[in-house]
Structures are given as structure tokens and as C-alpha cells.
Amino acid sequence: MSMTHTIIQHHCSLDAETLRRQFAHDVLKGLSQSRKSISCKYIYDERGSELFCKIMGLPEYYLTDCEKNCLEACKGSIRETIGRGRSNLIELGAGDGIKTKILIRNLLEHDHDFQYCPVDISESAVVNLSQCLNREYPGLKIRGLVTDYFQGLTWLSQQNNAKKVVLFLGSNIGNFSPREAMDFLKHLRGSINRGDYLIIGFDLKKDIETMVRAYNDAQGITEQFITNILSRINRELGGEFNLDCFRYVSNWDDLSGAIKSYLVSTCNQKIHIRDLNSSFIFNEGEVVHAESSYKFTTDQCSVMAEVAGFDVVDNYFDDRNYFVDSLWIAV
Ligand code: AVJ
């Protein structure tokens, strides 16, 4: 396999040990609160990324198919809007990048001069995606980056060789609280230049049953995915969680407009985590917040664009109006 056009950078000055220490620090903090929580970004190690790939193929998880539908519908206008100049296609939280191939293929077919930069916290995701694209499109210039969103933005602010087109797909924005989402978008806006673009996916509010089903699949893959966070603490921090003593619960929270996912302790237990030099008490029925997946209205999306310093160029919906990919320009 030719690797001539593929470069993989690691962590953007964050080495593996720093990342592990950050993981330890965040777990200690999250489990020491009266309302326990663990950041969902830690679900995505190699196994977590694999499980998420499975989720994207589940019949209940409508988001991925809807977004493919949106991107198929808009690839031409996105290409025309971006224009022919040299560009840098930077994808935050790229995962397996299958949806993005729709845009990449279209740009290549029209001889656009661009480089693709997948950024992901999972090394295996970046490596697999880069190899896969390299095989399929040998001429494509790829520069992968293994890091989290915030380091990714620092790196982004240093790339000034071409017009930036940032992709933030899959409704990844929905994992932030509304406040964090605004901070993130403002920070992102500050890392690109006026006239650069952002293509951002939002899962839209719809009937509650459809949304809840997407996070409670019949095969229990989502449960394995969320529970991976405990396995990862066991693997990497010497935790002693017994996975059978936690149960996955995910439901719609109307007040916040989000699906909220928790791990619920099924008994009174005390869990030691070696590398934290600490034990944590879980009462029967006590919940650990693991993930929020906010859902949006198109009006909310427009307000977010404006507050963050973008104009909405266009919105692209799927057939059922379940999902929107919104094209924003930095103003
Ligand atoms: C990748 C953050 C968009 O919140 O829908 C899938 C992750 N969690 N099933 C989402 C997820 C449970 C997903 N995002």
C-alpha cells in the first residue's frame, strides 16, 4: 500500500501519557461529585470507536442514514459554494468517515485541489480511515491528526495555507451542553478566517419514540458502547468495575431537549480504582451520567450560527426532515 500522500500526526503535542493522566484526572473529578458523571469522550478508544461504527449501521440509529441522505443531496452545491481554489477539508471527530466520502468523492471527481484532515481522539479511527481512503483514492492528500476537539482547534488556527472547510458532522455538537456548544462554536470561529466554511450536522427534534429507540437498540449495542467507559477505566486505570452491577438507561429529557444516557448501579457497591488511589461508593439505583445527545430545531441552529459569528448559507435536509446539515460561512 502506498503511504505517499498520508501523514499521521499524534496528539498535537499531547503525548499518550498526558492523555492518560487527563483521563485519570477527569474520572476522579467526575466520580467525586455528588451527581456522578464521566465525559462521553472517553468512550472512544479502539473498542468504543468500533462499537460506534456498529451503531451507525443499526436500523434504530436513523442519524447516519439521514445524514448520508442530506450530504448526497447537497454535495454539488457545497462544492460550488466552496469554489475551485485550494482548500483544506478538516473533519472534527471524523470516526470512520464514511459519510464524508460522499463529499470527498464529489470534490475529486471535479478535480478540486484539496487536502483532507481527519481529526479524531481515537488513533485507530484516524489510522483506519486514512488507510481506507488511501486505498480508494491514491491521489488524495491526507493529513490525519489524533487529538481531542480543543487541541484540534489550536492546530486548526495554525493552518493558514488554504481556505478552510471544517466538517463537524453526525450531530456531534449534541454531546455538548448548550453553553459548551456555544463556547465551542465561538472558539471554532476564532480558529478560522472570515470566508471559511463550516458544515455542521444537527439531529432535529422529532417524535420522542423515534429518538428514544435510536439509543435503546434491540441488540444492545448502544449499551455495550456506553458501558465501554467502565471497561476502559478497568483496562487503563486499574478499575474494578463489575459490568454486571450496572445497567444502561437512556431516556428523553424534555426540559433540556436531549436524550440522556446513564449507567445505574444495581446494588450498593464500593469500587476501587488503583491508579486514582481511590474507592467510590455507588448506592443501589444511583446514576452515573455518561452522555447527553441534544436535539435541535432549525431556529435554534440559526441562532447558534449568528451568536458564534457565522451566516447560514443553506440548510440541507433529508427526506423526512429528521436531520439537517447546515453550511455556514464565517463572517
Ligand atoms: C456520535 C455523539 C452523535 O449522541 O447520537 C450514539 C453518539 N451515543 N449512540 C449521539 C451515540 C449513543 C452519537 N454522537
mmCIF file of C-alpha atoms and ligand atoms in Angstrom:
data_model
loop_
_atom_site.group_PDB
_atom_site.id
_atom_site.type_symbol
_atom_site.label_atom_id
_atom_site.label_comp_id
_atom_site.label_asym_id
_atom_site.label_seq_id
_atom_site.Cartn_x
_atom_site.Cartn_y
_atom_site.Cartn_z
ATOM 1 C CA MET A 1 0.000 0.000 0.000
ATOM 2 C CA SER A 2 1.341 3.435 -0.877
ATOM 3 C CA MET A 3 1.506 5.898 2.000
ATOM 4 C CA THR A 4 2.987 8.733 -0.055
ATOM 5 C CA HIS A 5 0.065 11.041 0.445
ATOM 6 C CA THR A 6 -0.761 10.139 4.011
ATOM 7 C CA ILE A 7 0.703 11.749 7.099
ATOM 8 C CA ILE A 8 -0.484 10.943 10.598
ATOM 9 C CA GLN A 9 0.350 13.319 13.400
ATOM 10 C CA HIS A 10 -0.166 12.481 17.023
ATOM 11 C CA HIS A 11 -1.857 14.417 19.751
ATOM 12 C CA CYS A 12 -0.637 17.777 18.600
ATOM 13 C CA SER A 13 1.962 17.987 21.402
ATOM 14 C CA LEU A 14 -0.164 15.823 23.700
ATOM 15 C CA ASP A 15 1.599 12.517 24.268
ATOM 16 C CA ALA A 16 -0.079 9.280 25.344
ATOM 17 C CA GLU A 17 0.953 9.686 28.967
ATOM 18 C CA THR A 18 -0.524 13.197 29.172
ATOM 19 C CA LEU A 19 -3.764 11.869 27.735
ATOM 20 C CA ARG A 20 -3.835 9.042 30.259
ATOM 21 C CA ARG A 21 -3.268 11.465 33.108
ATOM 22 C CA GLN A 22 -6.074 13.669 31.810
ATOM 23 C CA PHE A 23 -8.358 10.632 31.673
ATOM 24 C CA ALA A 24 -7.435 9.777 35.293
ATOM 25 C CA HIS A 25 -7.984 13.363 36.402
ATOM 26 C CA ASP A 26 -11.380 13.637 34.712
ATOM 27 C CA VAL A 27 -12.592 10.289 36.080
ATOM 28 C CA LEU A 28 -11.539 11.258 39.606
ATOM 29 C CA LYS A 29 -13.341 14.581 39.301
ATOM 30 C CA GLY A 30 -16.456 13.097 37.711
ATOM 31 C CA LEU A 31 -16.870 10.307 40.237
ATOM 32 C CA SER A 32 -16.204 12.581 43.217
ATOM 33 C CA GLN A 33 -19.215 14.807 42.502
ATOM 34 C CA SER A 34 -22.485 14.266 44.317
ATOM 35 C CA ARG A 35 -24.055 13.682 40.884
ATOM 36 C CA LYS A 36 -21.539 11.377 39.280
ATOM 37 C CA SER A 37 -20.609 11.679 35.619
ATOM 38 C CA ILE A 38 -17.928 10.557 33.182
ATOM 39 C CA SER A 39 -17.269 12.519 29.991
ATOM 40 C CA CYS A 40 -18.528 10.689 26.920
ATOM 41 C CA LYS A 41 -15.343 11.498 25.023
ATOM 42 C CA TYR A 42 -13.695 8.662 26.936
ATOM 43 C CA ILE A 43 -15.991 6.104 25.342
ATOM 44 C CA TYR A 44 -13.963 6.357 22.136
ATOM 45 C CA ASP A 45 -10.945 4.123 22.497
ATOM 46 C CA GLU A 46 -10.411 1.463 19.810
ATOM 47 C CA ARG A 47 -13.272 -0.690 21.093
ATOM 48 C CA GLY A 48 -15.584 2.291 21.595
ATOM 49 C CA SER A 49 -14.948 3.508 18.051
ATOM 50 C CA GLU A 50 -15.658 0.013 16.713
ATOM 51 C CA LEU A 51 -18.913 -0.141 18.630
ATOM 52 C CA PHE A 52 -19.898 3.280 17.339
ATOM 53 C CA CYS A 53 -19.347 2.023 13.783
ATOM 54 C CA LYS A 54 -21.787 -0.783 14.578
ATOM 55 C CA ILE A 55 -24.273 1.722 15.978
ATOM 56 C CA MET A 56 -24.185 3.671 12.710
ATOM 57 C CA GLY A 57 -25.364 0.532 10.945
ATOM 58 C CA LEU A 58 -28.257 -0.190 13.321
ATOM 59 C CA PRO A 59 -31.794 0.120 11.982
ATOM 60 C CA GLU A 60 -32.829 2.168 15.037
ATOM 61 C CA TYR A 61 -29.978 4.672 14.692
ATOM 62 C CA TYR A 62 -31.516 6.792 11.930
ATOM 63 C CA LEU A 63 -28.980 9.645 12.209
ATOM 64 C CA THR A 64 -26.308 8.218 9.909
ATOM 65 C CA ASP A 65 -28.595 7.294 7.022
ATOM 66 C CA CYS A 66 -30.350 10.630 7.280
ATOM 67 C CA GLU A 67 -27.080 12.491 7.131
ATOM 68 C CA LYS A 68 -25.901 10.473 4.129
ATOM 69 C CA ASN A 69 -29.145 11.468 2.505
ATOM 70 C CA CYS A 70 -28.507 15.164 3.310
ATOM 71 C CA LEU A 71 -24.947 15.032 2.000
ATOM 72 C CA GLU A 72 -25.921 13.240 -1.205
ATOM 73 C CA ALA A 73 -28.471 15.969 -1.808
ATOM 74 C CA CYS A 74 -26.109 18.873 -1.184
ATOM 75 C CA LYS A 75 -22.681 17.700 -2.339
ATOM 76 C CA GLY A 76 -22.966 19.643 -5.600
ATOM 77 C CA SER A 77 -23.987 22.932 -4.065
ATOM 78 C CA ILE A 78 -21.411 22.600 -1.329
ATOM 79 C CA ARG A 79 -18.724 22.057 -3.958
ATOM 80 C CA GLU A 80 -19.887 25.062 -5.939
ATOM 81 C CA THR A 81 -20.082 27.269 -2.864
ATOM 82 C CA ILE A 82 -16.584 26.349 -1.742
ATOM 83 C CA GLY A 83 -15.275 27.201 -5.173
ATOM 84 C CA ARG A 84 -12.247 25.988 -7.064
ATOM 85 C CA GLY A 85 -9.392 27.466 -5.037
ATOM 86 C CA ARG A 86 -7.131 25.367 -2.889
ATOM 87 C CA SER A 87 -8.869 24.181 0.281
ATOM 88 C CA ASN A 88 -8.308 22.261 3.457
ATOM 89 C CA LEU A 89 -11.150 19.918 4.373
ATOM 90 C CA ILE A 90 -10.840 19.416 8.114
ATOM 91 C CA GLU A 91 -13.135 16.977 9.861
ATOM 92 C CA LEU A 92 -13.504 17.135 13.639
ATOM 93 C CA GLY A 93 -14.441 13.776 15.173
ATOM 94 C CA ALA A 94 -14.062 12.007 11.840
ATOM 95 C CA GLY A 95 -14.686 8.463 13.119
ATOM 96 C CA ASP A 96 -14.938 6.104 10.158
ATOM 97 C CA GLY A 97 -15.517 8.986 7.739
ATOM 98 C CA ILE A 98 -17.936 7.013 5.562
ATOM 99 C CA LYS A 99 -20.366 9.925 5.248
ATOM 100 C CA THR A 100 -17.538 12.268 4.367
ATOM 101 C CA LYS A 101 -16.574 10.073 1.423
ATOM 102 C CA ILE A 102 -19.662 11.410 -0.313
ATOM 103 C CA LEU A 103 -18.139 14.901 -0.318
ATOM 104 C CA ILE A 104 -14.584 13.742 -0.949
ATOM 105 C CA ARG A 105 -15.548 11.680 -3.966
ATOM 106 C CA ASN A 106 -17.506 14.567 -5.427
ATOM 107 C CA LEU A 107 -14.619 17.036 -4.980
ATOM 108 C CA LEU A 108 -12.168 14.573 -6.535
ATOM 109 C CA GLU A 109 -14.455 13.922 -9.489
ATOM 110 C CA HIS A 110 -14.452 17.642 -10.169
ATOM 111 C CA ASP A 111 -10.679 17.988 -9.787
ATOM 112 C CA HIS A 112 -10.752 20.230 -6.768
ATOM 113 C CA ASP A 113 -7.405 20.953 -5.184
ATOM 114 C CA PHE A 114 -7.786 20.000 -1.544
ATOM 115 C CA GLN A 115 -6.296 18.147 1.363
ATOM 116 C CA TYR A 116 -8.362 16.071 3.806
ATOM 117 C CA CYS A 117 -7.526 16.308 7.511
ATOM 118 C CA PRO A 118 -9.443 13.892 9.724
ATOM 119 C CA VAL A 119 -9.118 14.756 13.418
ATOM 120 C CA ASP A 120 -10.178 12.166 15.964
ATOM 121 C CA ILE A 121 -9.428 11.260 19.558
ATOM 122 C CA SER A 122 -9.162 7.604 18.587
ATOM 123 C CA GLU A 123 -5.841 6.723 16.971
ATOM 124 C CA SER A 124 -7.229 3.564 15.406
ATOM 125 C CA ALA A 125 -10.055 5.575 13.821
ATOM 126 C CA VAL A 126 -7.627 8.033 12.192
ATOM 127 C CA VAL A 127 -5.263 5.303 11.010
ATOM 128 C CA ASN A 128 -8.024 3.055 9.642
ATOM 129 C CA LEU A 129 -9.776 5.906 7.880
ATOM 130 C CA SER A 130 -6.563 7.219 6.351
ATOM 131 C CA GLN A 131 -5.561 3.774 5.105
ATOM 132 C CA CYS A 132 -9.007 3.125 3.723
ATOM 133 C CA LEU A 133 -9.121 6.443 1.846
ATOM 134 C CA ASN A 134 -5.569 5.962 0.664
ATOM 135 C CA ARG A 135 -6.503 2.655 -0.886
ATOM 136 C CA GLU A 136 -9.638 4.000 -2.511
ATOM 137 C CA TYR A 137 -8.247 7.359 -3.663
ATOM 138 C CA PRO A 138 -4.474 7.000 -4.063
ATOM 139 C CA GLY A 139 -4.066 10.625 -5.154
ATOM 140 C CA LEU A 140 -5.885 12.134 -2.186
ATOM 141 C CA LYS A 141 -3.698 14.142 0.181
ATOM 142 C CA ILE A 142 -4.464 13.120 3.757
ATOM 143 C CA ARG A 143 -3.139 14.569 6.972
ATOM 144 C CA GLY A 144 -4.627 12.793 9.977
ATOM 145 C CA LEU A 145 -4.464 14.151 13.489
ATOM 146 C CA VAL A 146 -5.017 12.191 16.700
ATOM 147 C CA THR A 147 -6.265 14.587 19.326
ATOM 148 C CA ASP A 148 -9.340 15.965 21.075
ATOM 149 C CA TYR A 149 -11.515 18.808 19.770
ATOM 150 C CA PHE A 150 -9.804 21.547 21.714
ATOM 151 C CA GLN A 151 -6.252 20.669 20.697
ATOM 152 C CA GLY A 152 -7.721 20.171 17.241
ATOM 153 C CA LEU A 153 -8.880 23.798 17.222
ATOM 154 C CA THR A 154 -5.450 25.039 18.294
ATOM 155 C CA TRP A 155 -3.967 23.124 15.396
ATOM 156 C CA LEU A 156 -6.701 24.457 13.106
ATOM 157 C CA SER A 157 -5.823 28.050 13.960
ATOM 158 C CA GLN A 158 -2.266 27.415 12.745
ATOM 159 C CA GLN A 159 -3.294 26.141 9.303
ATOM 160 C CA ASN A 160 -3.387 29.170 7.071
ATOM 161 C CA ASN A 161 -2.186 27.834 3.763
ATOM 162 C CA ALA A 162 -5.612 27.457 2.180
ATOM 163 C CA LYS A 163 -9.307 28.139 2.613
ATOM 164 C CA LYS A 164 -10.667 26.066 5.481
ATOM 165 C CA VAL A 165 -13.776 23.960 5.205
ATOM 166 C CA VAL A 166 -14.468 22.453 8.605
ATOM 167 C CA LEU A 167 -16.770 19.458 8.933
ATOM 168 C CA PHE A 168 -18.492 18.743 12.216
ATOM 169 C CA LEU A 169 -20.956 16.044 11.262
ATOM 170 C CA GLY A 170 -23.142 13.413 12.875
ATOM 171 C CA SER A 171 -24.707 15.797 15.403
ATOM 172 C CA ASN A 172 -21.521 15.535 17.419
ATOM 173 C CA ILE A 173 -22.387 19.057 18.587
ATOM 174 C CA GLY A 174 -25.266 17.449 20.503
ATOM 175 C CA ASN A 175 -22.905 15.952 23.076
ATOM 176 C CA PHE A 176 -22.183 19.428 24.446
ATOM 177 C CA SER A 177 -24.479 21.226 26.838
ATOM 178 C CA PRO A 178 -25.990 24.339 25.166
ATOM 179 C CA ARG A 179 -23.417 26.510 26.874
ATOM 180 C CA GLU A 180 -20.471 24.306 25.978
ATOM 181 C CA ALA A 181 -21.777 24.141 22.411
ATOM 182 C CA MET A 182 -21.754 27.941 22.117
ATOM 183 C CA ASP A 183 -18.281 28.195 23.665
ATOM 184 C CA PHE A 184 -17.058 25.547 21.276
ATOM 185 C CA LEU A 185 -18.554 27.215 18.193
ATOM 186 C CA LYS A 186 -17.130 30.606 19.172
ATOM 187 C CA HIS A 187 -13.751 29.019 19.740
ATOM 188 C CA LEU A 188 -14.040 27.280 16.378
ATOM 189 C CA ARG A 189 -14.977 30.579 14.726
ATOM 190 C CA GLY A 190 -11.880 32.134 16.285
ATOM 191 C CA SER A 191 -9.709 29.397 14.800
ATOM 192 C CA ILE A 192 -10.704 30.051 11.181
ATOM 193 C CA ASN A 193 -10.820 33.137 8.967
ATOM 194 C CA ARG A 194 -13.646 35.223 7.593
ATOM 195 C CA GLY A 195 -14.897 33.489 4.462
ATOM 196 C CA ASP A 196 -14.004 29.989 5.679
ATOM 197 C CA TYR A 197 -16.800 27.428 5.942
ATOM 198 C CA LEU A 198 -18.314 25.111 8.494
ATOM 199 C CA ILE A 199 -20.560 22.207 7.559
ATOM 200 C CA ILE A 200 -22.317 21.128 10.712
ATOM 201 C CA GLY A 201 -24.840 18.328 11.302
ATOM 202 C CA PHE A 202 -27.746 18.629 13.734
ATOM 203 C CA ASP A 203 -30.165 15.914 14.716
ATOM 204 C CA LEU A 204 -33.574 17.592 14.770
ATOM 205 C CA LYS A 205 -36.311 17.231 17.368
ATOM 206 C CA LYS A 206 -38.898 14.696 16.275
ATOM 207 C CA ASP A 207 -41.330 12.260 17.872
ATOM 208 C CA ILE A 208 -39.950 11.061 21.164
ATOM 209 C CA GLU A 209 -40.318 7.371 20.422
ATOM 210 C CA THR A 210 -38.057 7.573 17.364
ATOM 211 C CA MET A 211 -35.391 9.441 19.297
ATOM 212 C CA VAL A 212 -35.513 7.122 22.306
ATOM 213 C CA ARG A 213 -35.391 3.999 20.130
ATOM 214 C CA ALA A 214 -32.172 5.218 18.495
ATOM 215 C CA TYR A 215 -30.447 4.971 21.887
ATOM 216 C CA ASN A 216 -32.123 1.743 23.005
ATOM 217 C CA ASP A 217 -31.454 -0.663 20.157
ATOM 218 C CA ALA A 218 -32.795 -4.197 20.275
ATOM 219 C CA GLN A 219 -29.326 -5.792 20.013
ATOM 220 C CA GLY A 220 -27.979 -3.839 22.976
ATOM 221 C CA ILE A 221 -25.019 -2.403 21.056
ATOM 222 C CA THR A 222 -25.569 1.082 22.473
ATOM 223 C CA GLU A 223 -25.491 -0.370 25.960
ATOM 224 C CA GLN A 224 -22.128 -2.029 25.191
ATOM 225 C CA PHE A 225 -20.905 1.253 23.720
ATOM 226 C CA ILE A 226 -21.769 3.341 26.783
ATOM 227 C CA THR A 227 -20.615 0.618 29.174
ATOM 228 C CA ASN A 228 -17.240 0.605 27.408
ATOM 229 C CA ILE A 229 -16.376 3.613 29.521
ATOM 230 C CA LEU A 230 -16.301 1.389 32.622
ATOM 231 C CA SER A 231 -14.290 -1.315 30.826
ATOM 232 C CA ARG A 232 -11.859 1.351 29.758
ATOM 233 C CA ILE A 233 -11.408 2.539 33.346
ATOM 234 C CA ASN A 234 -10.754 -1.100 34.263
ATOM 235 C CA ARG A 235 -8.256 -1.546 31.424
ATOM 236 C CA GLU A 236 -6.367 1.706 31.610
ATOM 237 C CA LEU A 237 -6.671 2.864 35.206
ATOM 238 C CA GLY A 238 -6.860 -0.430 37.088
ATOM 239 C CA GLY A 239 -10.541 -0.060 37.943
ATOM 240 C CA GLU A 240 -12.520 -2.905 39.466
ATOM 241 C CA PHE A 241 -15.940 -2.314 37.971
ATOM 242 C CA ASN A 242 -18.110 -5.384 37.575
ATOM 243 C CA LEU A 243 -20.123 -4.570 34.464
ATOM 244 C CA ASP A 244 -22.970 -6.800 35.618
ATOM 245 C CA CYS A 245 -23.576 -4.415 38.513
ATOM 246 C CA PHE A 246 -24.505 -1.521 36.233
ATOM 247 C CA ARG A 247 -27.481 -1.149 33.963
ATOM 248 C CA TYR A 248 -27.782 1.197 30.996
ATOM 249 C CA VAL A 249 -30.699 3.650 30.913
ATOM 250 C CA SER A 250 -31.366 6.220 28.230
ATOM 251 C CA ASN A 251 -34.376 8.495 28.019
ATOM 252 C CA TRP A 252 -35.724 11.755 26.691
ATOM 253 C CA ASP A 253 -35.387 14.801 28.936
ATOM 254 C CA ASP A 254 -37.965 17.251 27.690
ATOM 255 C CA LEU A 255 -36.734 20.145 29.798
ATOM 256 C CA SER A 256 -33.277 20.144 28.231
ATOM 257 C CA GLY A 257 -34.334 18.717 24.860
ATOM 258 C CA ALA A 258 -31.842 15.882 24.990
ATOM 259 C CA ILE A 259 -31.544 12.137 25.179
ATOM 260 C CA LYS A 260 -29.719 11.481 28.438
ATOM 261 C CA SER A 261 -27.821 8.235 28.978
ATOM 262 C CA TYR A 262 -26.780 6.862 32.326
ATOM 263 C CA LEU A 263 -25.218 3.861 33.975
ATOM 264 C CA VAL A 264 -27.254 2.877 37.019
ATOM 265 C CA SER A 265 -25.754 0.955 39.914
ATOM 266 C CA THR A 266 -27.850 -2.155 40.542
ATOM 267 C CA CYS A 267 -26.610 -2.638 44.136
ATOM 268 C CA ASN A 268 -24.723 -0.893 46.921
ATOM 269 C CA GLN A 269 -21.074 -1.190 45.969
ATOM 270 C CA LYS A 270 -17.662 0.275 46.589
ATOM 271 C CA ILE A 271 -15.314 0.289 43.597
ATOM 272 C CA HIS A 272 -11.576 0.727 43.846
ATOM 273 C CA ILE A 273 -9.616 2.359 41.021
ATOM 274 C CA ARG A 274 -5.933 1.610 41.500
ATOM 275 C CA ASP A 275 -4.370 4.466 39.555
ATOM 276 C CA LEU A 276 -6.579 7.013 41.298
ATOM 277 C CA ASN A 277 -5.706 5.632 44.733
ATOM 278 C CA SER A 278 -9.388 5.928 45.496
ATOM 279 C CA SER A 279 -12.571 3.988 46.063
ATOM 280 C CA PHE A 280 -16.013 5.226 45.125
ATOM 281 C CA ILE A 281 -19.325 4.327 46.718
ATOM 282 C CA PHE A 282 -22.302 3.664 44.456
ATOM 283 C CA ASN A 283 -25.693 3.238 46.087
ATOM 284 C CA GLU A 284 -28.297 0.964 44.589
ATOM 285 C CA GLY A 285 -30.155 2.995 41.950
ATOM 286 C CA GLU A 286 -27.519 5.751 41.848
ATOM 287 C CA VAL A 287 -26.848 7.037 38.331
ATOM 288 C CA VAL A 288 -23.637 7.990 36.557
ATOM 289 C CA HIS A 289 -24.312 10.402 33.701
ATOM 290 C CA ALA A 290 -22.478 9.144 30.614
ATOM 291 C CA GLU A 291 -23.813 11.094 27.654
ATOM 292 C CA SER A 292 -26.296 13.736 26.566
ATOM 293 C CA SER A 293 -27.410 13.903 22.945
ATOM 294 C CA TYR A 294 -29.152 17.238 22.428
ATOM 295 C CA LYS A 295 -31.705 17.585 19.645
ATOM 296 C CA PHE A 296 -32.380 20.857 17.829
ATOM 297 C CA THR A 297 -34.893 22.928 15.924
ATOM 298 C CA THR A 298 -33.750 24.741 12.767
ATOM 299 C CA ASP A 299 -34.407 28.025 14.544
ATOM 300 C CA GLN A 300 -32.044 27.034 17.342
ATOM 301 C CA CYS A 301 -29.398 26.185 14.725
ATOM 302 C CA SER A 302 -29.718 29.618 13.105
ATOM 303 C CA VAL A 303 -29.399 31.396 16.438
ATOM 304 C CA MET A 304 -26.307 29.365 17.249
ATOM 305 C CA ALA A 305 -24.767 30.311 13.903
ATOM 306 C CA GLU A 306 -25.406 34.001 14.443
ATOM 307 C CA VAL A 307 -24.186 34.106 18.031
ATOM 308 C CA ALA A 308 -20.993 32.271 17.062
ATOM 309 C CA GLY A 309 -20.222 34.640 14.163
ATOM 310 C CA PHE A 310 -21.459 32.738 11.134
ATOM 311 C CA ASP A 311 -24.064 33.291 8.420
ATOM 312 C CA VAL A 312 -26.171 30.311 7.378
ATOM 313 C CA VAL A 313 -25.558 29.824 3.644
ATOM 314 C CA ASP A 314 -28.012 26.950 3.297
ATOM 315 C CA ASN A 315 -29.691 24.087 5.146
ATOM 316 C CA TYR A 316 -29.867 20.606 3.646
ATOM 317 C CA PHE A 317 -32.465 18.203 4.993
ATOM 318 C CA ASP A 318 -33.149 14.510 4.455
ATOM 319 C CA ASP A 319 -36.462 13.296 3.017
ATOM 320 C CA ARG A 320 -38.099 13.037 6.432
ATOM 321 C CA ASN A 321 -36.659 16.258 7.909
ATOM 322 C CA TYR A 322 -35.079 14.248 10.693
ATOM 323 C CA PHE A 323 -31.640 15.777 10.282
ATOM 324 C CA VAL A 324 -30.006 18.874 8.839
ATOM 325 C CA ASP A 325 -26.534 19.569 7.516
ATOM 326 C CA SER A 326 -26.084 23.289 7.647
ATOM 327 C CA LEU A 327 -23.498 25.182 5.612
ATOM 328 C CA TRP A 328 -22.169 28.204 7.492
ATOM 329 C CA ILE A 329 -19.734 30.894 6.414
ATOM 330 C CA ALA A 330 -17.558 32.731 8.908
ATOM 331 C CA VAL A 331 -18.388 36.465 8.911
HETATM 332 C C1 AVJ B 1 -21.640 10.482 17.831
HETATM 333 C C2 AVJ B 1 -22.313 11.922 19.547
HETATM 334 C C3 AVJ B 1 -23.543 11.859 17.548
HETATM 335 O O1 AVJ B 1 -25.022 11.214 20.517
HETATM 336 O O2 AVJ B 1 -26.016 10.238 18.858
HETATM 337 C C4 AVJ B 1 -24.708 7.025 19.591
HETATM 338 C C5 AVJ B 1 -23.091 9.016 19.985
HETATM 339 N N1 AVJ B 1 -24.385 7.627 21.618
HETATM 340 N N2 AVJ B 1 -25.445 6.241 20.389
HETATM 341 C C6 AVJ B 1 -25.005 10.503 19.511
HETATM 342 C C7 AVJ B 1 -24.039 7.916 20.383
HETATM 343 C C8 AVJ B 1 -25.230 6.588 21.621
HETATM 344 C C9 AVJ B 1 -23.690 9.951 18.989
HETATM 345 N N3 AVJ B 1 -22.799 11.040 18.506
#
